Tab-separated table of C-alpha atoms and ligand atoms in Angstrom:
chain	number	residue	atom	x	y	z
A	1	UNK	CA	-4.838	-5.811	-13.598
A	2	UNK	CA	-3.433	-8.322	-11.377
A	3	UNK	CA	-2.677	-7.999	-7.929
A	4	UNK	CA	-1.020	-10.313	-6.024
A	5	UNK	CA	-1.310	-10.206	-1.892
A	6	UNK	CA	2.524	-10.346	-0.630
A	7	UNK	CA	0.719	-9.376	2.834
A	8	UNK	CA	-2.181	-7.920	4.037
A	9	UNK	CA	-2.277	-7.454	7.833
A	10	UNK	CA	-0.553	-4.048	9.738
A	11	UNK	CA	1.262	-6.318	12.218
A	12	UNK	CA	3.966	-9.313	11.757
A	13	UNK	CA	3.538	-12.990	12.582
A	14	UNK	CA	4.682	-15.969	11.152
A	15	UNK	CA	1.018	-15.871	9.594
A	16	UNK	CA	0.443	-12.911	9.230
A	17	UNK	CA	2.464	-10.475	6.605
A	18	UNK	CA	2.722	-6.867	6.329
A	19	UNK	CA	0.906	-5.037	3.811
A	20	UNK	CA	2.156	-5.316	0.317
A	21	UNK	CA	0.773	-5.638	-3.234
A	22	UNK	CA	2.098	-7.147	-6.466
A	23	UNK	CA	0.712	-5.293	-9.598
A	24	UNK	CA	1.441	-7.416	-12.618
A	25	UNK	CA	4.237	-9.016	-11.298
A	26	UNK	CA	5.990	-5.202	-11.814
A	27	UNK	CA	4.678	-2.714	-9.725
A	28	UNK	CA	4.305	-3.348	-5.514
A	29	UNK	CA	2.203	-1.101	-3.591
A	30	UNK	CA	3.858	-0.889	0.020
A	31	UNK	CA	6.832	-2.782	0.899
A	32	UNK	CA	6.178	-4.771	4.271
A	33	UNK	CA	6.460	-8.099	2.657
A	34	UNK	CA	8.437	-7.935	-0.695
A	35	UNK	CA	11.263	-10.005	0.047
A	36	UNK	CA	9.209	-12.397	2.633
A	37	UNK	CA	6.890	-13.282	0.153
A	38	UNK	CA	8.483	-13.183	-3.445
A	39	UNK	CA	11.654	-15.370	-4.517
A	40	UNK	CA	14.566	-13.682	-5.630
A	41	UNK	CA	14.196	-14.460	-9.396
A	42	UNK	CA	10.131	-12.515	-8.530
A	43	UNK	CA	12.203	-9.920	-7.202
A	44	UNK	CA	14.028	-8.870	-9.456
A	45	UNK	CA	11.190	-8.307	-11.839
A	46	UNK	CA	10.030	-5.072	-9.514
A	47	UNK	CA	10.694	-2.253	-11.247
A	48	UNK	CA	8.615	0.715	-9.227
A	49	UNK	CA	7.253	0.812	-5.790
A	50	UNK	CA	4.614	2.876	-4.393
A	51	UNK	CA	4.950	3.990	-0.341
A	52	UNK	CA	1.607	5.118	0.862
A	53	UNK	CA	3.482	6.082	4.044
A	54	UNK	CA	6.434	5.442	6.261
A	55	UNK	CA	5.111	3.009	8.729
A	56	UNK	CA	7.115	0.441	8.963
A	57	UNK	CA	4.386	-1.879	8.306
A	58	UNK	CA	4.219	-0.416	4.746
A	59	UNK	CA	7.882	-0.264	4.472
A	60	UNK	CA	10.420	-2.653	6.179
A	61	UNK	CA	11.188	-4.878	3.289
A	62	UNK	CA	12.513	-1.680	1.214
A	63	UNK	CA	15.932	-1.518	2.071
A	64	UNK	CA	15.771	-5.599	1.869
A	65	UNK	CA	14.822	-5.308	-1.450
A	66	UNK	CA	17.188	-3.068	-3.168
A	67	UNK	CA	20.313	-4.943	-1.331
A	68	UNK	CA	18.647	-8.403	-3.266
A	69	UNK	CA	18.627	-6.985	-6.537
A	70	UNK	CA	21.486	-4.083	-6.399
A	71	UNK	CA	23.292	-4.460	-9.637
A	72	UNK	CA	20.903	-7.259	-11.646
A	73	UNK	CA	19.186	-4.274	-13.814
A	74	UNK	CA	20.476	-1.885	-15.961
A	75	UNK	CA	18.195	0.592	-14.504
A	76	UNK	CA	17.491	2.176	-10.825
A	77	UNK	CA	14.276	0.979	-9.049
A	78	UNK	CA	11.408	3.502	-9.197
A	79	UNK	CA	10.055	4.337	-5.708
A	80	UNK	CA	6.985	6.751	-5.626
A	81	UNK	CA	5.722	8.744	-2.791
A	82	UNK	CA	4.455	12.130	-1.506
A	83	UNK	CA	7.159	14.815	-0.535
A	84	UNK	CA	6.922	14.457	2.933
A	85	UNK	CA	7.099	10.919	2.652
A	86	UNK	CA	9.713	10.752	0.376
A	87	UNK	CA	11.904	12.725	2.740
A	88	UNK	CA	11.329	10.200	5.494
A	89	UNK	CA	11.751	7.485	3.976
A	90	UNK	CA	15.324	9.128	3.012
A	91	UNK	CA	15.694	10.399	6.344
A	92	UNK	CA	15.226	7.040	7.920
A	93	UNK	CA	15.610	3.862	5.925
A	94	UNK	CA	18.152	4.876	3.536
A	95	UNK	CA	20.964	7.518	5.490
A	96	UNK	CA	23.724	5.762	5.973
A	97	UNK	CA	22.620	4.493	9.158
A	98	UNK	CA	20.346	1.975	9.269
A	99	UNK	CA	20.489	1.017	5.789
A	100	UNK	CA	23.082	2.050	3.273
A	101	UNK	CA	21.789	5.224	0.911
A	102	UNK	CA	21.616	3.484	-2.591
A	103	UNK	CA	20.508	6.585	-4.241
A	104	UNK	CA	24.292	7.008	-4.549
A	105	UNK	CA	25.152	3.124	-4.635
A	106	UNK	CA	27.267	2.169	-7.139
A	107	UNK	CA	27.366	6.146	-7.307
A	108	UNK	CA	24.923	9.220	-7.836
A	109	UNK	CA	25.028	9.072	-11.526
A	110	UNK	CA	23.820	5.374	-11.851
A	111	UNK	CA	22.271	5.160	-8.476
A	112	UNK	CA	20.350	1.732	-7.693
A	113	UNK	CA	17.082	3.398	-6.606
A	114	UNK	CA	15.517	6.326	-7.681
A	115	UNK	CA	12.996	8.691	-5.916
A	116	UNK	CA	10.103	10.330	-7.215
A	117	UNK	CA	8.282	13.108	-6.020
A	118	UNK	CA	4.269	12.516	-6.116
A	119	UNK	CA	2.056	15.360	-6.127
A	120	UNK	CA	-1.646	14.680	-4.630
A	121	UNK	CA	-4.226	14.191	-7.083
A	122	UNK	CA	-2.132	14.472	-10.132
A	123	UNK	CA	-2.048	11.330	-12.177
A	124	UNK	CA	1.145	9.882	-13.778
A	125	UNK	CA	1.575	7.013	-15.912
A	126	UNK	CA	4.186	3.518	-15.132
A	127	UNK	CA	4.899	1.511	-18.332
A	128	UNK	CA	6.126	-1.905	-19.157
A	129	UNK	CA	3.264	-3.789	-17.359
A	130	UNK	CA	2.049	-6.784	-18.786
A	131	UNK	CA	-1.578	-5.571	-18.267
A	132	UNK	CA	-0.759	-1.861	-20.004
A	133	UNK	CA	0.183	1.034	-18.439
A	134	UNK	CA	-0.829	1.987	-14.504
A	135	UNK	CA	-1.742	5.333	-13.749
A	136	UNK	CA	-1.647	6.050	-10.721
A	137	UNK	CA	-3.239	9.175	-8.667
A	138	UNK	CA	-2.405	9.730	-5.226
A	139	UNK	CA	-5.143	10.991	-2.235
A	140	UNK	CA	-4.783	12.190	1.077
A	141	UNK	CA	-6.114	10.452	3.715
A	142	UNK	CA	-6.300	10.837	7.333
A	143	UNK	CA	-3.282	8.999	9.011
A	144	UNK	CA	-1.083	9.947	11.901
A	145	UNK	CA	1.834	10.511	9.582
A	146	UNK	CA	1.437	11.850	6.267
A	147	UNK	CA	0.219	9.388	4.150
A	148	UNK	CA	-1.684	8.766	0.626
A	149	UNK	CA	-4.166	6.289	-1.019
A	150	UNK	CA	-4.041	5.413	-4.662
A	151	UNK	CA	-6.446	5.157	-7.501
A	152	UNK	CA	-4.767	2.552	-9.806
A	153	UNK	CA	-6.250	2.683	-13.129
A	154	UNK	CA	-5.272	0.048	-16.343
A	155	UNK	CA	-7.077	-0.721	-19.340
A	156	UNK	CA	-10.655	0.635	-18.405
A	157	UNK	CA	-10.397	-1.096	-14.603
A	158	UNK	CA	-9.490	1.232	-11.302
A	159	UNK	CA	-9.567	0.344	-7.830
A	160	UNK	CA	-8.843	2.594	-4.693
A	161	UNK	CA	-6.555	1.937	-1.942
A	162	UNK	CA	-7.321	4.099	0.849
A	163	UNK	CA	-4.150	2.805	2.626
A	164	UNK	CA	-4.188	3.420	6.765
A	165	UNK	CA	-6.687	6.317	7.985
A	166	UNK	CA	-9.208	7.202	10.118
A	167	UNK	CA	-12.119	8.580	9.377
A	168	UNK	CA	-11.563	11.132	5.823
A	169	UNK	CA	-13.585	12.576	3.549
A	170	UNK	CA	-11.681	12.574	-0.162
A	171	UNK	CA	-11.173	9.588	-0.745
A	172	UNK	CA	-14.644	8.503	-0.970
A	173	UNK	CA	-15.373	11.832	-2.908
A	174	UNK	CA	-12.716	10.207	-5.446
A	175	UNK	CA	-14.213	6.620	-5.304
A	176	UNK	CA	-17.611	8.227	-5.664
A	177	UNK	CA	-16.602	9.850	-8.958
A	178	UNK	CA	-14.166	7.560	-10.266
A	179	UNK	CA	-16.487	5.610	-13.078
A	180	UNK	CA	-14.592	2.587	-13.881
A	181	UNK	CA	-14.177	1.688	-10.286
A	182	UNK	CA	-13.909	-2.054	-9.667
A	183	UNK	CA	-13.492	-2.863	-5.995
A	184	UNK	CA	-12.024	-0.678	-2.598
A	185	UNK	CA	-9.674	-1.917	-0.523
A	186	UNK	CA	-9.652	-0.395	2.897
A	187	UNK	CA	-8.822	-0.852	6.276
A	188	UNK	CA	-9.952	-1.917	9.696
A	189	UNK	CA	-7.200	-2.884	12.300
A	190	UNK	CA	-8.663	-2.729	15.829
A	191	UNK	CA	-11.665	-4.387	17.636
A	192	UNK	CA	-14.481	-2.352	18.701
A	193	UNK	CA	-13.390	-2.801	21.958
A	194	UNK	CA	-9.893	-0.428	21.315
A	195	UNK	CA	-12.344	2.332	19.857
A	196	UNK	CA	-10.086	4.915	21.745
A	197	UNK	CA	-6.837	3.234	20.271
A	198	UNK	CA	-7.906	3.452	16.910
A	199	UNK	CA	-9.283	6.561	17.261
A	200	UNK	CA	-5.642	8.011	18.452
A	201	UNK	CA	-3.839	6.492	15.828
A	202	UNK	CA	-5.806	7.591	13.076
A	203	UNK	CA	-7.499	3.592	12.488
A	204	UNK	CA	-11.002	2.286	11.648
A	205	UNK	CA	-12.559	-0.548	13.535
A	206	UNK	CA	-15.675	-2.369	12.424
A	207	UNK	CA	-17.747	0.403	13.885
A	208	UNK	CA	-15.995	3.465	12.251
A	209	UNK	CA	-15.386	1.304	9.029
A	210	UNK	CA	-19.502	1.138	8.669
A	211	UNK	CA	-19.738	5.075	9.230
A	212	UNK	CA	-17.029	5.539	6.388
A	213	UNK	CA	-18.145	3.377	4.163
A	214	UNK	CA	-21.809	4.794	4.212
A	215	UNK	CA	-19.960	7.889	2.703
A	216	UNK	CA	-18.994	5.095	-0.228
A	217	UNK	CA	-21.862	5.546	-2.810
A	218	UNK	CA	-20.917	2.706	-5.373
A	219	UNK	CA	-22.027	-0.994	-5.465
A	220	UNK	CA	-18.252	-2.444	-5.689
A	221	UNK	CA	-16.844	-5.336	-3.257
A	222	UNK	CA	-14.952	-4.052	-0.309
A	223	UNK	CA	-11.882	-5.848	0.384
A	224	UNK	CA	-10.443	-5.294	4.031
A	225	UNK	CA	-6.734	-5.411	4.912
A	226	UNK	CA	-4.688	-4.380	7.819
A	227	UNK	CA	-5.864	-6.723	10.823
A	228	UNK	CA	-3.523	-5.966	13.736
A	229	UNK	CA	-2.356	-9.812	14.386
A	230	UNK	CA	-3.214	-9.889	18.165
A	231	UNK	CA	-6.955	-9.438	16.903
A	232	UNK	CA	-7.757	-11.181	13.728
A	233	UNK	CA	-10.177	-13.848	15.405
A	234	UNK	CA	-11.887	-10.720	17.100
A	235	UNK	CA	-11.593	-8.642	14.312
A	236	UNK	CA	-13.581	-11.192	11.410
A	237	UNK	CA	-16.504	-11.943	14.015
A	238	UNK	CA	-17.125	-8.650	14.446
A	239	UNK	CA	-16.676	-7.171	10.659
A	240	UNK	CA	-19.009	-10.090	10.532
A	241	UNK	CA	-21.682	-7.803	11.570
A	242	UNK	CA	-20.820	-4.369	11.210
A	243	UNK	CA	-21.475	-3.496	7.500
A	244	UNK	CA	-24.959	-5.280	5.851
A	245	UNK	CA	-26.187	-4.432	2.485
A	246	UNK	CA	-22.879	-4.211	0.603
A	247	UNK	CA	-20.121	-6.670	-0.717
A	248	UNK	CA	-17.326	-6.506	1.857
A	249	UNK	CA	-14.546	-9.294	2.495
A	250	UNK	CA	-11.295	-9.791	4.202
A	251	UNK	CA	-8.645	-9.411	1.364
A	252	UNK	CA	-6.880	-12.940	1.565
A	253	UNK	CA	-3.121	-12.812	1.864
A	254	UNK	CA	-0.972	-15.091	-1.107
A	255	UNK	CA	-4.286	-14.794	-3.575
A	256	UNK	CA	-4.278	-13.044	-6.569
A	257	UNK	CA	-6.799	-10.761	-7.369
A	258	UNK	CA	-7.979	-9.822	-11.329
A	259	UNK	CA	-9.515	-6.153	-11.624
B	301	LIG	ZN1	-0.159	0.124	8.533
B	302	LIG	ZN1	0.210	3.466	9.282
């Protein structure tokens, strides 16, 4: 499987992008830099998104999205989430209000998105990637809002994302017996320093990532995404440190990855 970085950080700047992955050119994971990071012609090749939660820093390109390619596909664009995050997302980004509700744009019965409800820990299957099919089993984690990981498995390869959470428990249970795990990506958004910050919002900093990732039992590179922007200096010095005796790196927004 491919994936492509559209952003990696939980904050916007001109250098820094929100977090969103490219699977195969088809599939994005989060959408807070699908239409600031992929043409129009790359857009329109995204058939199915996955929303690990309604932050906007996981979201905000959505709505963007849809209104770019609205009416260049004979079929509605997939989007994937829990129930409670489905119904947020709903709620918020597509009512009418702040964005128009294209589950009944051009009308209900050939609506231009389409929402599906995904249950936690039961795996479903996305066709038409290049790569073979994705499935795709959704986790809890341990986030201020409701909000899931993924394991995303093709041909023989899976990797987790744990998306935003504090510290949690069954995710690394799943990583731990998942055996054709190929690399983690997790987070770590706050310096040491903001402890108490992170600890409120439900984030790791280098400190709590090295007590959660002592729960990780498998030898696979650990890729780290969501630096807030203010802190990204402060953030790789210290991460620098924190965790010895494993493979861990920043994941590096605009490269592509091959699991
Ligand atoms: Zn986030
Ligand atoms: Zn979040």
């Amino acid at each position: 499987m491919d994936l492509r970085v559209l952003g990696s950080f939980g904050g916007d700047s001109p250098t820094c992008r929100m977090t969103s992955f490219l699977i195969d050119g088809v599939v994005v994971v989060d959408a807070g830099a699908i239409t600031r990071a992929l043409t129009i012609d790359e857009q329109r090749r995204v058939r199915h998104v996955l929303v690990s939660h309604t932050h906007m820093d996981h979201t905000a390109t959505l709505p963007f999205l849809i209104e770019n390619i609205f009416g260049t596909h004979p079929d509605p664009v997939s989007i994937y989430c829990a129930k409670r995050v489905l119904g947020a997302v709903r709620r918020h980004l597509f009512n009418n209000d702040t964005w128009p509700d294209f589950t009944r744009i051009p009308d209900h019965l050939e609506p231009s998105v389409r929402f599906h409800e995904i249950v936690a820990e039961q795996p479903f299957e996305i066709s038409g990637l290049p790569g073979g099919d994705l499935e795709v089993t959704a986790v809890p984690v341990n986030h201020i809002v409701p909000t899931t990981g993924f394991v995303l498995r093709q041909a023989g390869s899976s990797i987790i994302f744990t998306s935003d959470t504090g510290p949690t428990e069954r995710i690394w249970e799943v990583a731990n017996t998942t055996p054709d795990l190929r690399a983690v990506i997790t987070e770590c958004s706050f310096p040491n320093r903001l402890q108490a910050v992170a600890d409120i919002s439900l984030h790791l900093t280098p400190a709590t990532l090295a007590i959660e990732l002592a729960k990780l039992h498998r030898d696979v590179p650990v890729l780290i995404y969501h630096f807030k922007p203010p802190y990204v200096d402060e953030l790789r010095s210290e991460l620098a440190s924190a965790v010895t005796g494993r493979w861990i790196e920043e994941l590096v927004q605009d490269r592509t990855y091959s699991f």
